[in-house]
Amino acid sequence: SKEEKKQQEQLKAQQKAAEEQLKQRLAQQQKITAQLNNQEWQIELTPLSAAANAKVKKEMDVVTFKDNKVAIAGFGKKGFTPTNYSLTVQEDGMIIWETMQTSQNAGTAFWRGEMPKDMLSIRGVVSHVIDAKTKSDYSFVSTSKRSLAAEAK
């Protein structure tokens, strides 16, 4: 019938639009990944468990995006090696990157960072699970960023 045909055409158009959106999103993610590559961010970590009035010991660290992986310098010293990360672009343009890193003797670290569209800053949280009883959560903010010279091939 005409009605069924019309519905099928609408469905096809919707599918095509969804595929196009997905294609655009993937292209956007690849573009962002390429822009993140060879970037080094200074971050400041603040323990989340500290009492409100306690003197909080903030730690500095360095997050490096390179070869489509993310490395965290201070955690690297504890045996956490660079890992792949997932990238999601939200409707409002907010960029979310996430990764899980493991170390033979220092447990697991879950990182989640958020960047605004302009990619000028990062903020996020890291949950460092040392063992079944020990877990440290931190919030972090970027204090600066710099581009690393791409290594000559």
Coordinates of N, CA and C in Angstrom, one line a residue:
S1 N 0.8 -1.2 0.0 CA 0.0 0.0 0.0 C 0.9 1.3 0.0
K2 N 0.2 2.4 -0.3 CA 0.9 3.6 -0.4 C 1.5 4.0 1.0
E3 N 0.6 3.8 2.0 CA 1.0 4.1 3.4 C 2.3 3.3 3.8
E4 N 2.3 2.0 3.5 CA 3.4 1.2 3.9 C 4.7 1.7 3.2
K5 N 4.5 2.0 1.9 CA 5.7 2.5 1.1 C 6.2 3.8 1.7
K6 N 5.3 4.6 2.1 CA 5.7 5.9 2.7 C 6.5 5.7 4.0
Q7 N 6.0 4.7 4.8 CA 6.6 4.4 6.1 C 8.0 3.9 5.8
Q8 N 8.1 3.0 4.8 CA 9.4 2.4 4.5 C 10.4 3.5 4.1
E9 N 9.9 4.4 3.3 CA 10.8 5.5 2.8 C 11.3 6.4 4.0
Q10 N 10.3 6.6 4.9 CA 10.7 7.4 6.1 C 11.7 6.7 6.9
L11 N 11.5 5.4 7.1 CA 12.5 4.6 7.8 C 13.9 4.6 7.2
K12 N 13.9 4.5 5.9 CA 15.2 4.6 5.1 C 15.8 5.9 5.3
A13 N 15.1 7.0 5.3 CA 15.6 8.3 5.5 C 16.2 8.5 6.9
Q14 N 15.5 7.9 7.9 CA 15.9 8.0 9.2 C 17.2 7.2 9.4
Q15 N 17.3 6.0 8.8 CA 18.5 5.2 8.9 C 19.7 5.9 8.3
K16 N 19.4 6.6 7.1 CA 20.5 7.3 6.4 C 21.0 8.4 7.3
A17 N 20.0 9.1 7.9 CA 20.4 10.3 8.8 C 21.2 9.8 10.0
A18 N 20.8 8.6 10.5 CA 21.5 8.1 11.7 C 22.9 7.7 11.3
E19 N 23.1 7.0 10.1 CA 24.4 6.6 9.6 C 25.3 7.8 9.4
E20 N 24.7 8.9 8.8 CA 25.4 10.1 8.5 C 25.9 10.7 9.8
Q21 N 25.0 10.7 10.8 CA 25.4 11.3 12.2 C 26.5 10.5 12.8
L22 N 26.5 9.2 12.6 CA 27.5 8.3 13.2 C 28.8 8.6 12.5
K23 N 28.7 8.7 11.1 CA 29.9 9.0 10.3 C 30.6 10.3 10.8
Q24 N 29.7 11.3 11.0 CA 30.2 12.6 11.4 C 30.9 12.5 12.8
R25 N 30.2 11.8 13.7 CA 30.7 11.6 15.0 C 32.1 10.9 15.0
L26 N 32.2 9.9 14.2 CA 33.5 9.1 14.1 C 34.6 10.1 13.6
A27 N 34.2 10.8 12.5 CA 35.2 11.8 11.9 C 35.6 12.8 13.0
Q28 N 34.6 13.3 13.8 CA 34.9 14.2 14.8 C 35.9 13.6 15.9
Q29 N 35.6 12.4 16.3 CA 36.4 11.7 17.3 C 37.8 11.5 16.7
Q30 N 38.0 11.1 15.5 CA 39.3 11.0 14.9 C 40.0 12.3 14.8
K31 N 39.3 13.4 14.5 CA 39.9 14.7 14.5 C 40.4 15.1 15.9
I32 N 39.6 14.8 16.9 CA 40.0 15.2 18.3 C 41.1 14.3 18.7
T33 N 41.1 13.0 18.4 CA 42.2 12.2 18.7 C 43.5 12.7 18.1
A34 N 43.4 13.1 16.9 CA 44.6 13.6 16.2 C 45.1 14.9 16.8
Q35 N 44.1 15.8 17.3 CA 44.5 17.0 17.9 C 45.1 16.7 19.3
L36 N 44.6 15.7 20.0 CA 45.2 15.4 21.3 C 46.6 14.8 21.2
N37 N 46.8 14.1 20.1 CA 48.1 13.4 20.0 C 49.3 14.4 20.1
N38 N 50.3 13.9 20.8 CA 51.5 14.7 21.1 C 51.2 16.0 22.0
Q39 N 50.2 15.8 22.9 CA 49.9 16.9 23.8 C 50.3 16.4 25.2
E40 N 50.9 17.3 26.0 CA 51.3 17.0 27.3 C 50.6 18.0 28.3
W41 N 49.9 17.5 29.2 CA 49.1 18.3 30.2 C 49.7 18.2 31.6
Q42 N 49.9 19.4 32.2 CA 50.3 19.4 33.6 C 48.9 19.3 34.4
I43 N 48.8 18.4 35.3 CA 47.6 18.4 36.1 C 47.9 18.4 37.6
E44 N 46.9 18.9 38.3 CA 46.9 19.0 39.8 C 45.9 18.0 40.3
L45 N 46.4 17.1 41.1 CA 45.5 16.1 41.7 C 45.1 16.5 43.2
T46 N 43.8 16.4 43.5 CA 43.4 16.7 44.9 C 42.7 15.4 45.4
P47 N 43.1 14.9 46.6 CA 42.4 13.7 47.1 C 40.9 14.1 47.5
L48 N 40.0 13.2 47.1 CA 38.6 13.5 47.4 C 38.2 13.1 48.8
S49 N 39.0 12.3 49.4 CA 38.6 11.7 50.7 C 39.0 12.7 51.9
A50 N 39.8 13.7 51.6 CA 40.2 14.6 52.7 C 39.1 15.3 53.3
A51 N 39.2 15.5 54.6 CA 38.2 16.2 55.4 C 38.2 17.7 54.9
A52 N 37.0 18.3 54.9 CA 36.8 19.6 54.4 C 37.8 20.6 54.9
N53 N 38.2 20.5 56.2 CA 39.1 21.5 56.8 C 40.5 21.0 56.9
A54 N 40.8 19.8 56.4 CA 42.2 19.3 56.5 C 43.1 20.0 55.5
K55 N 44.3 20.0 55.8 CA 45.3 20.5 54.8 C 45.4 19.5 53.7
V56 N 45.0 19.8 52.5 CA 45.0 18.8 51.5 C 46.4 18.8 50.8
K57 N 47.0 17.7 50.6 CA 48.2 17.6 49.9 C 47.9 17.4 48.4
K58 N 48.1 18.4 47.7 CA 47.8 18.3 46.2 C 49.1 17.8 45.6
E59 N 48.9 17.0 44.6 CA 50.0 16.4 43.8 C 50.0 16.9 42.4
M60 N 51.1 17.0 41.8 CA 51.2 17.4 40.4 C 51.5 16.2 39.6
D61 N 51.0 16.1 38.4 CA 51.4 15.0 37.5 C 51.3 15.5 36.1
V62 N 51.7 14.6 35.2 CA 51.7 15.0 33.8 C 51.0 13.9 33.0
V63 N 50.0 14.3 32.2 CA 49.2 13.4 31.3 C 49.7 13.7 29.9
T64 N 50.1 12.6 29.2 CA 50.6 12.7 27.8 C 49.8 11.8 26.9
F65 N 49.2 12.5 25.8 CA 48.5 11.8 24.8 C 49.5 11.6 23.7
K66 N 49.8 10.3 23.3 CA 50.8 10.0 22.3 C 50.5 8.7 21.6
D67 N 50.6 8.6 20.3 CA 50.4 7.4 19.6 C 49.0 6.8 20.0
N68 N 48.0 7.6 20.1 CA 46.7 7.2 20.4 C 46.5 6.5 21.8
K69 N 47.5 6.8 22.7 CA 47.5 6.2 24.0 C 47.6 7.4 25.0
V70 N 47.3 7.1 26.2 CA 47.5 8.1 27.3 C 48.4 7.5 28.3
A71 N 49.4 8.4 28.8 CA 50.3 8.0 29.8 C 50.2 9.0 30.9
I72 N 50.3 8.6 32.2 CA 50.4 9.5 33.3 C 51.7 9.3 34.0
A73 N 52.6 10.3 34.0 CA 53.9 10.2 34.5 C 54.1 9.6 35.9
G74 N 53.4 10.2 36.9 CA 53.5 9.7 38.3 C 53.0 8.3 38.4
F75 N 52.0 7.9 37.7 CA 51.5 6.6 37.8 C 52.4 5.6 37.0
G76 N 53.1 6.1 36.0 CA 54.0 5.3 35.2 C 55.1 4.8 36.1
K77 N 55.5 5.7 37.1 CA 56.6 5.3 38.0 C 56.1 4.2 38.9
K78 N 54.8 4.0 39.1 CA 54.3 3.0 39.9 C 54.0 1.7 39.1
G79 N 54.4 1.7 37.8 CA 54.2 0.6 36.9 C 53.0 0.6 36.0
F80 N 52.3 1.7 35.9 CA 51.2 1.8 35.0 C 51.7 2.2 33.7
T81 N 51.4 1.4 32.7 CA 51.9 1.7 31.3 C 50.9 2.4 30.5
P82 N 51.3 3.1 29.5 CA 50.3 3.8 28.6 C 49.2 2.9 28.1
T83 N 48.0 3.4 28.0 CA 46.9 2.6 27.5 C 46.1 3.3 26.5
N84 N 45.3 2.6 25.7 CA 44.4 3.2 24.8 C 43.3 3.8 25.6
Y85 N 42.6 4.8 25.0 CA 41.6 5.5 25.7 C 40.4 5.6 24.8
S86 N 39.2 5.6 25.5 CA 38.0 5.8 24.7 C 37.6 7.3 24.7
L87 N 37.0 7.8 23.6 CA 36.7 9.2 23.5 C 35.2 9.3 23.1
T88 N 34.5 10.1 23.8 CA 33.1 10.4 23.5 C 32.9 11.9 23.4
V89 N 32.1 12.2 22.4 CA 31.8 13.7 22.2 C 30.3 13.8 22.5
Q90 N 30.0 14.6 23.5 CA 28.6 14.7 23.9 C 27.9 15.7 23.0
E91 N 26.6 15.7 23.1 CA 25.8 16.6 22.3 C 26.2 18.1 22.4
D92 N 26.6 18.5 23.6 CA 27.0 19.9 23.8 C 28.5 20.2 23.4
G93 N 29.1 19.1 22.9 CA 30.5 19.3 22.4 C 31.5 19.0 23.4
M94 N 31.1 18.7 24.7 CA 32.0 18.3 25.7 C 32.7 17.0 25.3
I95 N 34.0 16.9 25.5 CA 34.8 15.7 25.1 C 35.1 14.9 26.4
I96 N 34.8 13.6 26.4 CA 35.1 12.8 27.5 C 36.1 11.7 27.1
W97 N 37.2 11.6 27.8 CA 38.1 10.5 27.6 C 38.2 9.6 28.8
E98 N 38.3 8.3 28.6 CA 38.4 7.4 29.7 C 39.4 6.3 29.4
T99 N 40.0 5.8 30.5 CA 40.9 4.7 30.3 C 41.0 4.0 31.7
M100 N 41.5 2.7 31.6 CA 41.8 1.9 32.8 C 43.2 1.5 32.6
Q101 N 44.0 1.7 33.6 CA 45.4 1.3 33.6 C 45.7 0.3 34.8
T102 N 46.5 -0.7 34.5 CA 46.8 -1.6 35.6 C 48.3 -1.7 35.8
S103 N 48.7 -2.0 37.0 CA 50.1 -2.1 37.4 C 50.2 -3.4 38.1
Q104 N 51.3 -4.1 37.9 CA 51.5 -5.4 38.5 C 51.4 -5.3 40.1
N105 N 52.0 -4.3 40.6 CA 52.0 -4.2 42.1 C 51.3 -3.0 42.7
A106 N 50.7 -2.2 41.8 CA 50.0 -1.0 42.4 C 48.5 -0.9 42.0
G107 N 48.0 -2.0 41.6 CA 46.5 -2.1 41.4 C 46.1 -1.5 40.0
T108 N 44.9 -0.9 40.1 CA 44.2 -0.4 38.9 C 43.8 1.1 39.1
A109 N 44.0 1.8 38.0 CA 43.6 3.2 38.0 C 42.6 3.5 36.9
F110 N 41.4 4.1 37.3 CA 40.4 4.4 36.3 C 40.4 5.9 36.1
W111 N 40.6 6.4 34.9 CA 40.7 7.8 34.6 C 39.5 8.2 33.8
R112 N 39.0 9.4 34.1 CA 37.9 10.0 33.3 C 38.1 11.5 33.3
G113 N 38.4 12.0 32.1 CA 38.6 13.4 31.9 C 37.6 14.0 31.0
E114 N 37.3 15.3 31.3 CA 36.4 16.1 30.5 C 37.1 17.3 29.9
M115 N 36.8 17.6 28.7 CA 37.4 18.8 28.0 C 36.3 19.5 27.4
P116 N 36.3 20.9 27.5 CA 35.3 21.6 26.7 C 35.6 21.6 25.2
K117 N 34.7 22.0 24.4 CA 34.9 22.0 22.9 C 36.2 22.6 22.5
D118 N 36.6 23.7 23.2 CA 37.8 24.4 22.7 C 39.1 23.6 23.1
M119 N 39.0 22.6 23.9 CA 40.1 21.7 24.2 C 41.2 22.5 24.9
L120 N 40.9 23.5 25.7 CA 41.9 24.3 26.4 C 42.1 23.8 27.8
S121 N 41.3 23.0 28.3 CA 41.5 22.5 29.7 C 40.9 21.1 29.9
I122 N 41.4 20.5 30.9 CA 40.9 19.1 31.3 C 40.5 19.2 32.8
R123 N 39.4 18.5 33.1 CA 39.2 18.3 34.5 C 38.6 16.9 34.6
G124 N 38.7 16.2 35.8 CA 38.2 14.9 35.8 C 38.5 14.2 37.2
V125 N 38.3 12.9 37.2 CA 38.5 12.1 38.4 C 39.4 10.9 38.0
V126 N 40.1 10.5 39.0 CA 40.8 9.2 38.9 C 40.5 8.4 40.2
S127 N 40.3 7.1 40.0 CA 40.0 6.2 41.1 C 41.2 5.2 41.1
H128 N 42.0 5.2 42.1 CA 43.1 4.3 42.1 C 42.8 3.2 43.2
V129 N 42.5 2.0 42.6 CA 42.2 0.9 43.5 C 43.4 0.0 43.7
I130 N 44.0 0.1 44.9 CA 45.3 -0.6 45.2 C 45.0 -2.1 45.5
D131 N 44.0 -2.3 46.3 CA 43.6 -3.7 46.6 C 42.2 -3.6 47.1
A132 N 41.6 -4.8 47.5 CA 40.2 -4.8 48.0 C 39.9 -3.8 49.1
K133 N 40.9 -3.5 49.9 CA 40.6 -2.6 51.0 C 41.1 -1.2 50.8
T134 N 42.0 -1.0 49.8 CA 42.6 0.4 49.7 C 42.2 1.0 48.3
K135 N 41.6 2.2 48.4 CA 41.2 2.9 47.2 C 41.4 4.4 47.5
S136 N 42.0 5.1 46.5 CA 42.2 6.5 46.6 C 41.5 7.2 45.4
D137 N 40.6 8.1 45.7 CA 40.0 8.9 44.6 C 40.5 10.3 44.6
Y138 N 40.7 10.8 43.4 CA 41.2 12.2 43.3 C 40.4 12.9 42.2
S139 N 40.3 14.2 42.4 CA 39.8 15.0 41.2 C 41.1 15.7 40.7
F140 N 41.0 16.0 39.4 CA 42.2 16.7 38.8 C 41.8 17.8 37.9
V141 N 42.6 18.8 37.7 CA 42.4 19.9 36.8 C 43.7 20.1 36.1
S142 N 43.7 20.6 34.9 CA 44.9 20.9 34.1 C 45.3 22.3 34.5
T143 N 46.7 22.4 34.6 CA 47.2 23.8 35.0 C 47.9 24.4 33.7
S144 N 48.3 23.5 32.8 CA 48.9 24.0 31.6 C 49.0 22.8 30.6
K145 N 49.2 23.2 29.3 CA 49.4 22.1 28.3 C 50.5 22.6 27.3
R146 N 51.2 21.6 26.7 CA 52.1 22.0 25.7 C 52.1 20.9 24.6
S147 N 52.5 21.3 23.4 CA 52.6 20.3 22.3 C 54.0 19.7 22.3
L148 N 54.1 18.4 22.1 CA 55.4 17.8 22.0 C 55.7 17.8 20.5
A149 N 57.0 18.0 20.2 CA 57.3 18.0 18.8 C 57.1 16.5 18.3
A150 N 56.5 16.4 17.2 CA 56.3 15.0 16.6 C 57.6 14.5 16.3
E151 N 57.9 13.3 16.7 CA 59.2 12.7 16.4 C 59.4 12.4 15.0
A152 N 60.6 12.7 14.5 CA 60.9 12.4 13.1 C 60.9 10.9 12.8
K153 N 60.2 10.5 11.8 CA 60.1 9.1 11.5 C 61.4 8.6 10.8

